[in-house]
Amino acid sequence: MEKQITIKDIANAAKVSIATVSRVMNMPEKVAPETKQKINQIMKDMKFTPNAFAVGLIKNTIKTVCIILPDINNLFYPPLLRGIEDRLQSHGYNGFICNTDKSIEKEMFYIENFIGKNVDGFVFVGTRPLGLKNNEHLLELNKRIPIIMVNDDILGSNIYSVMTDEVNGAYIATTHLIKLGHKKIAFINGNEKLTTYEYKLQGYKRALEDNDISFDKNMVICGIANEKGGFYAGEEILASSIKPTAFFTESDQIAMGLVKSLFFHGYHVPGDFSVVGFGGVPLFEQLYPGLTTIDQFPYKTGEMAADKIIKIINGEKIQQRKTVIEPELIIRESCKAFTR
Amino acid sequence: MEKQITIKDIANAAKVSIATVSRVMNMPEKVAPETKQKINQIMKDMKFTPNAFAVGLIKNTIKTVCIILPDINNLFYPPLLRGIEDRLQSHGYNGFICNTDKSIEKEMFYIENFIGKNVDGFVFVGTRPLGLKNNEHLLELNKRIPIIMVNDDILGSNIYSVMTDEVNGAYIATTHLIKLGHKKIAFINGNEKLTTYEYKLQGYKRALEDNDISFDKNMVICGIANEKGGFYAGEEILASSIKPTAFFTESDQIAMGLVKSLFFHGYHVPGDFSVVGFGGVPLFEQLYPGLTTIDQFPYKTGEMAADKIIKIINGEKIQQRKTVIEPELIIRESCKAFTR
DNA sequence: TTGTACGCGTTATCAT
DNA sequence: ATGATAACGCGTACAA
């Protein structure tokens, strides 16, 4: 559009050299107050903003991070992304957001793309497919550029991470139901080979075990991990001979669909069935009934991830490779004691 | 971290000049096939990626757009953002996402910030505060850099836009309820001075008028435009002497909270009250009951916005300044005929 | 077909 | 306290 205003234009207007103009921006203490004053004024008047490419060429940073996640439509991510963004912002950084739909190809494409754009680091958000071959490229990348994983972790690697203790979260959820007197607790899980599903299953099993309830694999329904999957899971269970009295779902979003299915068939929650979700998405406080769930503190998770990647970028010492966030039970209205 | 591979390294390795290397990337037809072959191989082997800053300095573009929106936690935005991103991607562009929380100060800060980062354009998503003084800076910006507005429009300006016909959307929603026999229709709106609230109120009023139902301002509740606001609005109405038989809400998210309030007090939807939302957020198909709503086609809106800003950036001719998307009624389960 | 050399806007080093 | 100038990595006009 318009010709860009350069440091040269400012220098001419101020009758000084470009070096002085540069100095008022980078080492303002080394320039005389009046000169500084004058130059600052002129920069404002002419709406000067330094060319980021030129600066980047020299400083080799553009204060930008690339955030890679499965899909922003998953309700867990918006608050998490806000946490990241707000925090990056306060450090003077910005973030690109990239949706991969869990496709490793897309992920690799984005990585190439953004290495080309000289980002300062990568944040990988969300659970990852199991298997080394899906994660090898991250190990490679980690040698070139600062990266961090959020809500997943590659054991035995030296990749930094911030994640919820999901095993414990699932344990707490299941235990809550058991303490309420439920013994027949169905678990609605996702059906892909993702670490998060493994963790939650572990926690669920362990809670049963610790309470001498035998694990029944028919009680585990694996489907699509969203509200539709939750609905279908409900339909499937109600049509089957499985008769749980309570449900633990892998995500809040699944819980929503499940609850719909239950109501749809004339049941009441928590009157007939208790439901515990997982995530802590603020929205579901306003579900009917208010969803009892495991809070993963998505916003806080994002903040911690942002702080950590910035530290890594700045070469600061990090205490622990893996930061664990302990989840907490939020009791709302979707559970009831089972008495019979 | 590691030393960057430059075009010079490639040139040395291939025993050619840097000009030739540059040419294989930018004018490959002007270099001999064998030379090209060899250089390409070496570039791959050495994992060469051109320095974006250097390229940007010359071409003065980094194929990046800045997307400014109120808050990604508003459920209407994730699908819209996906539409934008997917489309930008296919044009070789990437997008920054910035949440302003409707603060003009934050917005201006981001604008400065990203002008400094040399983005190629801005996409302003979401309704804007009324009043020229809140939008003057966009008129200024529009002279410097390509910009587009999504779901708002500044009349009389030459800023491009893509937006739903919200007046008509509200008209359709209200008319739907009227046709079902409802005469006492409450409208739950947002309480700020934003264009979108004005538009929807207009459509609501017009529908009443066209059906000889007199407008009762007590039937309009203005509150916070999210699920909590919806819940409070429900509480407020149920505690009052206003006795509507149906609700039209400014957003799907409001509808969710409203429905909760209604159930909470022992009412049934649509048995006792009919509810129509606004937006078309896919999630609410799995609300109980499935939410009848006005589809604004958020994903498609995003796609169209992305296509348009790219055209503007490329200097292509645009047919119409303002692209209007006609909303459609999605009938699900939250409405019922009123007979009495 | 290929190479030389200049310029993009800024920072930083060395003089002054 | 300020100025001149060499880098930063790449693209391209011009020369060969």
XYZ file of C-alpha atoms (C1' of nucleotides) in Angstrom:
712
model
C 0.000 0.000 0.000
C 1.903 3.009 1.285
C 5.601 3.406 1.374
C 7.024 2.283 4.656
C 8.573 4.834 6.976
C 12.120 3.839 7.803
C 14.644 4.772 10.369
C 16.283 6.823 7.634
C 13.240 9.032 7.217
C 13.238 9.681 10.925
C 16.945 10.453 10.885
C 16.496 12.952 8.063
C 13.561 14.631 9.735
C 15.468 14.874 12.997
C 18.732 15.883 11.367
C 20.621 13.100 13.069
C 22.144 9.841 11.891
C 20.270 6.581 11.760
C 22.501 5.282 14.519
C 21.060 7.794 16.925
C 17.536 6.898 15.995
C 18.321 3.257 16.528
C 19.801 4.128 19.884
C 16.712 5.835 21.203
C 14.972 2.529 20.666
C 17.607 0.167 21.972
C 19.882 2.027 24.349
C 17.937 5.172 25.216
C 20.201 5.950 28.157
C 23.040 6.603 25.730
C 21.381 9.507 24.004
C 20.928 13.070 25.186
C 17.500 13.795 26.661
C 16.621 16.590 24.214
C 17.676 14.560 21.211
C 15.735 11.612 22.510
C 12.679 13.761 23.119
C 12.770 15.188 19.626
C 13.281 11.865 17.912
C 10.539 10.194 19.898
C 8.147 12.913 18.884
C 9.021 12.574 15.232
C 8.623 8.816 15.391
C 5.147 9.251 16.764
C 4.198 11.909 14.266
C 5.376 9.842 11.337
C 3.855 6.666 12.775
C 7.112 4.841 12.597
C 7.320 1.190 13.491
C 10.594 -0.636 12.996
C 10.571 -3.251 10.292
C 10.337 -6.579 12.051
C 12.132 -8.397 9.259
C 15.174 -6.212 9.513
C 15.197 -6.535 13.265
C 14.614 -10.248 13.019
C 17.436 -10.651 10.565
C 19.830 -9.335 13.148
C 18.358 -10.473 16.434
C 17.203 -13.720 14.927
C 13.947 -13.745 16.832
C 10.534 -12.389 16.146
C 9.089 -13.226 19.553
C 6.616 -15.676 18.201
C 5.655 -19.166 19.185
C 3.711 -21.762 17.248
C 0.941 -23.589 19.090
C -0.090 -26.904 17.612
C -3.270 -28.609 18.791
C -5.765 -31.177 17.518
C -8.840 -29.009 17.101
C -9.926 -25.755 18.590
C -13.512 -27.051 18.544
C -12.700 -29.296 21.450
C -14.073 -27.243 24.332
C -11.121 -27.945 26.519
C -8.805 -25.899 24.347
C -10.241 -22.392 24.263
C -9.550 -21.674 27.936
C -6.168 -23.345 27.664
C -5.282 -21.270 24.627
C -6.329 -18.131 26.439
C -3.971 -19.057 29.222
C -1.149 -19.469 26.762
C -1.922 -16.324 24.851
C -2.396 -14.081 27.869
C 0.891 -15.239 29.238
C 2.816 -15.028 25.995
C 1.457 -11.538 25.619
C 2.821 -10.455 28.951
C 6.255 -11.614 27.831
C 5.951 -9.720 24.566
C 5.354 -12.826 22.515
C 2.583 -13.865 20.146
C 1.309 -17.251 19.164
C 0.244 -18.912 15.942
C -2.516 -21.467 16.386
C -2.565 -24.558 14.187
C -5.170 -27.310 14.123
C -3.929 -30.716 13.062
C -7.062 -32.823 13.496
C -4.614 -35.298 15.051
C -2.980 -35.831 11.687
C 0.750 -36.369 11.946
C 1.132 -35.276 8.346
C -0.520 -31.956 9.029
C 1.583 -31.584 12.105
C 4.783 -32.138 10.175
C 3.662 -29.747 7.518
C 3.048 -27.048 10.087
C 6.398 -27.679 11.707
C 8.228 -27.219 8.414
C 6.114 -24.203 7.648
C 6.866 -22.459 10.897
C 10.509 -23.344 11.054
C 10.576 -21.463 7.776
C 8.877 -18.567 9.464
C 11.528 -18.532 12.129
C 9.318 -19.006 15.147
C 11.122 -19.102 18.458
C 9.471 -22.235 19.747
C 6.676 -24.757 19.509
C 3.942 -25.676 21.959
C 2.314 -29.032 21.303
C -1.052 -29.156 22.970
C -3.074 -32.272 23.588
C -2.740 -35.969 23.814
C -0.635 -37.716 21.210
C -0.910 -40.954 19.307
C 0.926 -43.783 20.989
C 4.000 -45.199 19.337
C 7.468 -43.819 18.862
C 7.119 -43.395 15.132
C 4.453 -40.760 15.669
C 6.697 -38.802 17.969
C 10.182 -39.276 16.597
C 10.004 -36.048 14.686
C 9.449 -34.184 17.933
C 12.656 -35.585 19.350
C 14.442 -34.338 16.265
C 12.730 -30.970 16.421
C 13.661 -30.639 20.061
C 17.310 -30.531 19.052
C 16.734 -27.586 16.764
C 14.162 -25.420 18.496
C 12.688 -25.052 21.988
C 9.522 -27.102 22.315
C 7.148 -28.048 25.062
C 4.295 -30.511 25.334
C 1.039 -29.757 27.073
C -1.111 -32.561 28.444
C 1.153 -35.248 27.178
C 4.708 -36.245 27.797
C 7.282 -38.417 26.139
C 8.811 -40.491 28.857
C 12.523 -40.989 28.613
C 12.942 -37.984 26.352
C 14.277 -34.611 27.338
C 11.265 -32.739 26.021
C 9.747 -30.384 28.548
C 6.098 -30.813 29.423
C 3.201 -29.535 31.491
C 0.421 -31.978 32.148
C -2.401 -33.063 34.362
C -2.012 -36.187 36.392
C -4.774 -37.875 34.453
C -4.413 -41.242 36.081
C -5.070 -39.616 39.397
C -7.899 -37.545 37.967
C -9.682 -40.643 36.743
C -8.986 -42.270 40.075
C -10.561 -39.393 41.961
C -13.606 -39.359 39.696
C -14.221 -43.065 39.997
C -13.587 -43.053 43.712
C -16.119 -40.267 44.130
C -18.776 -42.435 42.559
C -17.761 -45.452 44.580
C -17.972 -43.469 47.788
C -21.489 -42.492 46.798
C -22.340 -46.165 46.805
C -22.068 -46.919 43.115
C -20.590 -50.234 42.142
C -21.661 -50.507 38.530
C -19.784 -47.626 36.992
C -19.526 -47.387 33.228
C -16.573 -45.591 31.685
C -17.091 -43.791 28.380
C -13.720 -43.452 26.722
C -12.293 -42.441 23.353
C -11.612 -45.118 20.793
C -8.225 -44.108 19.451
C -4.764 -45.133 20.545
C -4.028 -41.986 22.468
C -2.137 -41.685 25.690
C -4.872 -39.811 27.490
C -7.328 -42.671 27.046
C -4.810 -45.072 28.475
C -4.178 -42.920 31.511
C -7.824 -42.502 32.315
C -8.511 -46.176 31.929
C -5.680 -46.874 34.324
C -7.063 -44.543 36.956
C -10.536 -45.977 36.553
C -9.277 -49.536 36.950
C -7.116 -48.707 39.907
C -9.997 -47.096 41.762
C -12.171 -50.150 41.217
C -9.366 -52.394 42.353
C -8.671 -50.399 45.488
C -12.321 -50.802 46.401
C -12.617 -54.472 45.581
C -14.902 -53.969 42.651
C -14.069 -56.316 39.824
C -13.342 -54.754 36.469
C -15.893 -55.574 33.808
C -14.719 -54.736 30.348
C -18.276 -54.416 29.104
C -18.506 -51.380 31.331
C -16.008 -49.569 29.117
C -17.483 -48.028 26.002
C -15.045 -46.604 23.492
C -16.328 -44.167 20.918
C -15.788 -40.766 19.431
C -14.598 -38.426 22.140
C -17.075 -35.606 21.702
C -20.677 -34.772 22.498
C -21.989 -36.954 19.697
C -19.927 -39.893 20.833
C -21.342 -39.373 24.306
C -24.858 -39.481 22.969
C -24.223 -42.649 20.984
C -22.558 -44.275 23.960
C -25.665 -43.553 25.999
C -27.882 -45.015 23.329
C -25.690 -48.089 23.122
C -25.690 -48.713 26.833
C -29.394 -48.157 27.307
C -30.104 -50.618 24.534
C -27.804 -53.228 26.027
C -27.992 -55.488 29.004
C -25.365 -53.485 30.816
C -26.998 -51.721 33.707
C -24.676 -49.199 35.280
C -25.877 -46.801 37.935
C -23.199 -44.238 37.221
C -20.942 -42.987 34.459
C -17.476 -41.597 34.329
C -16.702 -39.958 31.003
C -13.384 -39.192 29.428
C -14.371 -35.582 28.815
C -16.988 -33.041 29.769
C -18.105 -32.919 26.182
C -18.846 -36.642 26.153
C -20.795 -36.180 29.370
C -23.019 -33.624 27.697
C -24.113 -36.006 24.957
C -24.503 -38.833 27.409
C -26.760 -36.758 29.618
C -28.864 -35.911 26.610
C -29.292 -39.548 25.746
C -30.286 -40.354 29.298
C -32.901 -37.596 29.451
C -34.058 -38.521 26.009
C -35.062 -41.919 27.282
C -36.947 -40.499 30.197
C -34.286 -40.949 32.815
C -33.154 -38.302 35.165
C -29.658 -37.234 36.111
C -28.718 -37.615 38.889
C -31.998 -39.249 39.902
C -31.459 -42.386 37.865
C -27.836 -42.108 36.883
C -24.878 -40.216 38.252
C -22.366 -38.685 35.851
C -18.840 -37.394 36.342
C -17.034 -35.649 33.517
C -13.392 -34.750 32.998
C -11.801 -31.471 32.068
C -13.279 -28.615 33.967
C -14.650 -26.654 31.036
C -16.397 -23.667 32.643
C -19.383 -23.935 30.293
C -20.631 -27.140 31.837
C -21.453 -25.498 35.081
C -24.512 -24.354 33.164
C -25.438 -27.748 31.854
C -28.577 -29.193 33.370
C -27.658 -30.650 35.754
C -24.439 -28.799 36.592
C -21.740 -31.263 35.703
C -19.658 -32.784 38.457
C -16.244 -33.120 36.927
C -12.492 -33.295 37.309
C -10.900 -29.897 36.915
C -7.723 -29.980 34.882
C -7.394 -26.221 35.218
C -7.130 -25.562 31.510
C -6.424 -21.853 31.814
C -3.743 -22.347 34.419
C -2.243 -25.155 32.368
C -1.922 -22.758 29.465
C -0.298 -20.132 31.616
C 2.250 -22.543 32.980
C 3.047 -23.853 29.533
C 3.612 -20.348 28.205
C 5.832 -19.401 31.108
C 7.853 -22.526 30.626
C 8.428 -22.209 26.893
C 9.505 -18.603 27.377
C 12.017 -19.725 29.961
C 13.328 -22.370 27.632
C 13.622 -19.851 24.826
C 15.489 -17.471 27.079
C 17.827 -20.245 28.113
C 16.855 -20.042 31.759
C 17.302 -22.974 34.085
C 14.209 -25.135 34.437
C 13.715 -27.017 37.664
C 11.764 -29.958 36.380
C 11.401 -31.397 32.908
C 7.816 -32.408 33.564
C 5.443 -30.113 35.416
C 2.513 -32.020 36.859
C -0.786 -30.327 37.586
C -2.915 -32.090 40.146
C -6.559 -32.211 39.098
C -9.379 -31.620 41.531
C -12.915 -32.836 41.864
C -15.599 -30.210 41.297
C -18.834 -31.327 42.861
C -21.904 -29.906 41.203
C -25.270 -31.492 40.578
C -24.871 -34.566 38.425
C -24.202 -37.152 41.108
C -26.294 -38.679 43.829
C -25.775 -41.358 46.434
C -26.829 -44.810 45.306
C -28.898 -46.587 47.926
C -30.692 -49.835 47.498
C 20.415 -23.083 19.046
C 22.321 -24.401 16.024
C 23.954 -22.296 13.408
C 21.612 -21.593 10.587
C 22.255 -23.055 7.159
C 22.372 -20.296 4.572
C 22.148 -20.107 0.861
C 25.900 -19.622 0.911
C 26.503 -23.006 2.510
C 24.413 -24.605 -0.174
C 26.272 -22.727 -2.878
C 29.626 -23.878 -1.523
C 28.516 -27.468 -1.232
C 27.176 -27.420 -4.772
C 30.087 -25.462 -6.191
C 27.847 -22.840 -7.680
C 27.089 -19.241 -6.825
C 24.423 -18.162 -4.406
C 22.507 -16.676 -7.309
C 21.991 -20.101 -8.799
C 20.779 -21.493 -5.514
C 18.367 -18.625 -5.161
C 17.157 -19.238 -8.670
C 16.248 -22.856 -8.102
C 13.852 -21.555 -5.484
C 12.434 -18.570 -7.299
C 12.876 -19.075 -11.025
C 13.554 -22.795 -11.365
C 12.915 -22.741 -15.115
C 15.992 -20.598 -15.540
C 18.435 -23.181 -14.280
C 19.777 -26.298 -15.955
C 18.014 -29.506 -14.917
C 21.136 -31.254 -13.599
C 22.242 -28.232 -11.640
C 18.762 -27.880 -10.226
C 18.617 -31.544 -9.311
C 21.912 -31.409 -7.511
C 21.111 -28.247 -5.606
C 17.698 -29.484 -4.571
C 19.267 -32.622 -3.198
C 21.825 -30.699 -1.201
C 19.155 -28.401 0.174
C 17.259 -31.398 1.417
C 20.289 -33.089 2.855
C 21.372 -30.001 4.725
C 17.801 -29.259 5.809
C 17.948 -25.819 4.369
C 15.066 -23.429 4.889
C 15.404 -19.881 3.656
C 15.495 -17.291 6.378
C 12.042 -15.788 6.479
C 13.336 -12.474 7.738
C 15.673 -12.028 4.822
C 12.995 -13.035 2.378
C 10.471 -10.839 4.111
C 12.812 -7.904 4.017
C 12.883 -8.119 0.267
C 9.412 -9.315 -0.628
C 7.859 -7.373 2.197
C 5.383 -10.092 3.059
C 5.475 -13.034 5.383
C 2.133 -14.474 4.333
C 0.570 -13.911 7.679
C -2.688 -12.403 8.786
C -3.741 -11.207 12.212
C -7.154 -12.273 13.460
C -8.649 -10.133 16.189
C -11.679 -11.330 18.108
C -13.350 -10.714 21.478
C -12.809 -14.057 23.144
C -12.146 -17.515 21.866
C -14.227 -18.869 24.757
C -17.339 -17.698 22.995
C -18.490 -20.928 21.371
C -19.362 -19.249 18.144
C -15.736 -18.524 17.346
C -13.966 -21.876 17.273
C -15.750 -23.112 14.144
C -15.408 -19.703 12.555
C -11.705 -19.625 13.284
C -11.299 -23.077 11.813
C -12.943 -21.818 8.660
C -10.503 -18.951 8.495
C -7.483 -21.035 9.292
C -8.264 -23.873 6.914
C -8.740 -21.412 4.133
C -5.702 -19.283 4.896
C -3.714 -22.476 4.966
C -4.780 -23.430 1.485
C -3.506 -20.076 0.279
C -0.189 -20.555 2.031
C -1.007 -18.104 4.790
C -1.057 -18.388 8.561
C -3.027 -16.517 11.153
C -2.304 -15.005 14.522
C -5.227 -15.101 16.927
C -5.720 -12.265 19.391
C -8.366 -11.983 22.082
C -9.364 -8.457 23.017
C -12.140 -9.109 25.521
C -13.877 -6.309 23.618
C -11.352 -3.815 24.912
C -10.523 -1.161 22.373
C -7.237 -0.549 24.151
C -6.194 -4.158 23.782
C -7.291 -4.049 20.185
C -5.156 -1.013 19.458
C -2.241 -2.560 21.224
C -2.495 -5.656 19.072
C -2.786 -3.599 15.931
C 0.415 -1.711 16.723
C 2.088 -4.926 17.697
C 1.263 -6.703 14.492
C 1.922 -3.825 12.199
C 5.356 -4.042 13.726
C 5.438 -7.706 12.862
C 4.638 -6.878 9.281
C 1.478 -8.904 8.918
C -0.167 -8.732 5.532
C -3.652 -8.007 6.796
C -6.103 -7.935 9.655
C -9.355 -9.801 10.181
C -11.637 -8.275 12.792
C -14.064 -10.873 14.009
C -17.189 -10.158 15.971
C -19.566 -7.413 16.783
C -18.147 -4.034 17.626
C -19.006 -1.327 20.096
C -21.275 1.296 18.631
C -19.960 4.775 18.073
C -17.502 6.171 15.592
C -14.833 6.828 18.177
C -14.483 3.108 18.784
C -13.985 2.428 15.132
C -12.105 5.406 13.792
C -8.809 3.634 14.164
C -10.028 0.948 11.803
C -10.728 3.514 9.128
C -7.187 4.766 9.565
C -5.774 1.266 9.557
C -7.688 0.461 6.407
C -5.601 3.024 4.555
C -2.389 1.326 5.541
C -3.108 -2.384 5.444
C -5.786 -4.678 4.013
C -8.464 -5.354 6.591
C -11.812 -7.079 6.706
C -14.599 -7.249 9.245
C -16.474 -10.416 10.075
C -19.960 -10.238 11.529
C -19.987 -6.510 11.676
C -19.754 -3.744 9.168
C -19.080 -0.058 9.210
C -21.698 1.520 7.028
C -20.491 4.310 4.826
C -16.902 3.165 5.063
C -14.930 1.339 2.430
C -13.940 -1.470 4.764
C -14.716 -4.888 3.372
C -16.907 -7.199 5.413
C -18.542 -10.595 5.610
C -21.556 -10.860 7.850
C -24.763 -12.594 8.673
C -27.995 -10.780 8.068
C -28.745 -10.755 11.764
C -31.863 -8.657 11.520
C -33.331 -11.267 9.272
C -32.054 -14.072 11.471
C -33.842 -12.641 14.478
C -36.893 -12.097 12.335
C -36.921 -15.729 11.248
C -36.470 -16.968 14.795
C -39.242 -14.845 16.200
C -41.541 -15.633 13.314
C -40.968 -19.326 13.872
C -42.242 -18.987 17.414
C -45.163 -16.870 16.335
C -46.171 -19.420 13.754
C -46.144 -22.028 16.482
C -48.809 -19.996 18.215
C -46.666 -18.125 20.711
C -47.584 -14.537 21.411
C -45.682 -13.891 24.595
C -42.118 -14.222 23.422
C -39.305 -13.032 25.633
C -36.047 -11.928 24.079
C -32.829 -12.479 26.034
C -30.259 -10.044 24.727
C -26.807 -8.797 25.651
C -26.510 -5.669 27.732
C -23.736 -3.788 25.987
C -23.890 -1.226 23.229
C -22.922 -3.570 20.459
C -24.243 -3.614 16.948
C -25.268 -7.237 17.028
C -27.663 -6.644 19.916
C -29.240 -3.798 18.013
C -29.720 -5.880 14.904
C -31.329 -8.750 16.730
C -33.641 -6.478 18.620
C -34.708 -4.928 15.330
C -35.504 -8.295 13.805
C -37.412 -9.362 16.888
C -39.477 -6.183 16.901
C -40.175 -6.330 13.213
C -41.468 -9.879 13.445
C -43.832 -8.938 16.255
C -45.014 -5.934 14.318
C -45.631 -7.895 11.134
C -47.825 -10.227 13.147
C -49.708 -7.565 15.048
C -48.212 -8.444 18.383
C -47.456 -5.375 20.403
C -43.936 -4.948 21.636
C -43.576 -5.146 25.399
C -40.257 -3.885 26.613
C -40.512 -5.963 29.761
C -40.180 -8.960 27.497
C -36.613 -7.951 26.667
C -34.047 -8.995 29.235
C -30.560 -7.656 28.763
C -27.726 -9.372 30.556
C -24.348 -10.954 30.086
C -24.276 -12.702 26.737
C -23.081 -16.105 27.812
C -24.408 -19.235 29.482
C -24.347 -17.654 32.920
C -26.245 -14.636 31.694
C -28.794 -16.999 30.219
C -29.233 -18.728 33.530
C -29.661 -15.463 35.403
C -32.125 -14.210 32.839
C -34.185 -17.335 33.371
C -34.102 -16.874 37.118
C -35.104 -13.261 36.729
C -38.034 -13.990 34.495
C -39.348 -16.893 36.523
C -39.277 -14.742 39.620
C -41.119 -11.916 37.897
C -44.626 -11.361 36.793
C -43.644 -11.691 33.160
C -45.081 -14.882 31.816
C -43.727 -15.676 28.392
C -44.439 -18.972 26.683
C -41.376 -18.843 24.520
C -37.855 -17.424 24.397
C -35.639 -16.153 21.679
C -32.053 -15.767 22.830
C -29.294 -13.686 21.358
C -26.938 -16.669 21.282
C -26.922 -20.421 21.633
C -24.807 -20.091 24.715
C -27.410 -17.915 26.414
C -30.029 -20.497 25.497
C -28.075 -23.184 27.296
C -28.114 -21.335 30.598
C -31.725 -20.370 30.152
C -32.731 -23.960 29.580
C -30.899 -24.945 32.723
C -32.783 -22.375 34.737
C -36.075 -23.576 33.338
C -35.389 -27.227 34.145
C -34.040 -26.218 37.487
C -37.423 -24.860 38.415
C -39.193 -27.981 37.338
C -40.313 -26.805 33.941
C -39.820 -28.697 30.771
C -38.501 -27.532 27.415
C -40.304 -27.554 25.067
C -43.211 -28.795 27.159
C -43.629 -25.608 29.140
C -41.464 -23.183 27.223
C -40.124 -23.059 23.697
C -36.601 -21.789 23.081
C -34.840 -20.615 19.942
C -31.143 -19.809 20.021
C -28.902 -17.957 17.606
C -25.602 -18.959 16.076
C -25.641 -22.525 14.925
C -22.889 -23.845 17.166
C -22.723 -27.571 16.362
C -22.363 -28.517 20.016
C -25.921 -27.559 20.872
C -27.385 -30.274 18.777
C -26.458 -32.396 21.769
C -28.046 -30.178 24.338
C -31.142 -31.624 25.938
C -33.360 -30.765 24.217
C -31.576 -30.301 20.873
C -31.555 -26.564 20.403
C -33.646 -25.046 17.647
C -31.571 -22.156 16.424
C -30.589 -19.788 13.675
C -27.587 -21.038 11.766
C -25.097 -18.315 10.968
C -22.814 -20.859 9.328
C -19.776 -19.973 11.373
C -17.370 -22.231 9.509
C -18.480 -21.001 6.128
C -18.327 -17.427 7.348
C -14.715 -17.987 8.289
C -13.916 -19.480 4.921
C -15.452 -16.595 3.061
C -13.656 -14.073 5.206
C -10.317 -15.745 4.583
C -10.880 -15.920 0.847
C -11.807 -12.290 0.797
C -8.868 -10.959 2.767
C -6.506 -12.949 0.565
C -8.056 -11.389 -2.503
C -7.683 -7.950 -1.004
C -4.071 -8.635 -0.152
C -3.402 -9.832 -3.662
C -5.016 -6.733 -5.049
C -7.719 -8.649 -6.866
C -10.995 -7.024 -7.777
C -13.745 -7.604 -5.232
C -17.325 -7.598 -6.423
C -19.016 -6.379 -3.302
C -17.723 -4.512 -0.307
C -20.117 -6.290 2.022
C -20.771 -10.005 1.679
C -24.034 -10.992 3.335
C -24.646 -14.512 4.565
C -28.285 -15.446 4.893
C -28.969 -17.329 8.107
C -31.276 -20.318 8.241
C -33.557 -21.822 10.824
C -32.469 -25.193 12.200
C -35.431 -26.952 13.721
C -34.521 -29.376 16.463
C -36.297 -30.185 19.665
C -36.647 -27.096 21.792
C -39.879 -25.704 20.372
C -43.453 -26.829 20.499
C -46.753 -25.432 19.280
C -48.550 -23.309 21.835
C -52.239 -24.190 22.041
C -54.629 -22.798 24.534
C 23.176 -20.837 -18.142
C 25.632 -18.777 -14.433
C 28.094 -15.247 -11.448
C 28.802 -10.363 -9.356
C 27.196 -6.913 -6.782
C 23.835 -4.050 -4.808
C 19.890 -3.244 -1.821
C 16.157 -4.404 1.646
C 15.936 -1.792 7.176
C 18.002 -2.464 11.206
C 21.676 -3.256 14.858
C 26.176 -2.927 16.658
C 31.083 -1.861 16.422
C 34.225 1.376 15.940
C 35.562 6.055 15.414
C 35.103 10.797 16.390
C 26.861 12.064 22.658
C 26.874 11.122 17.945
C 28.190 9.443 13.141
C 29.895 6.145 9.566
C 29.686 1.621 8.199
C 29.911 -3.445 8.255
C 27.105 -7.079 9.035
C 22.331 -10.086 8.912
C 20.506 -13.685 4.518
C 18.353 -13.377 0.413
C 16.584 -11.732 -4.421
C 17.517 -9.842 -8.727
C 19.324 -6.569 -12.356
C 23.059 -6.699 -14.911
C 27.179 -8.500 -16.722
C 29.651 -12.312 -18.572
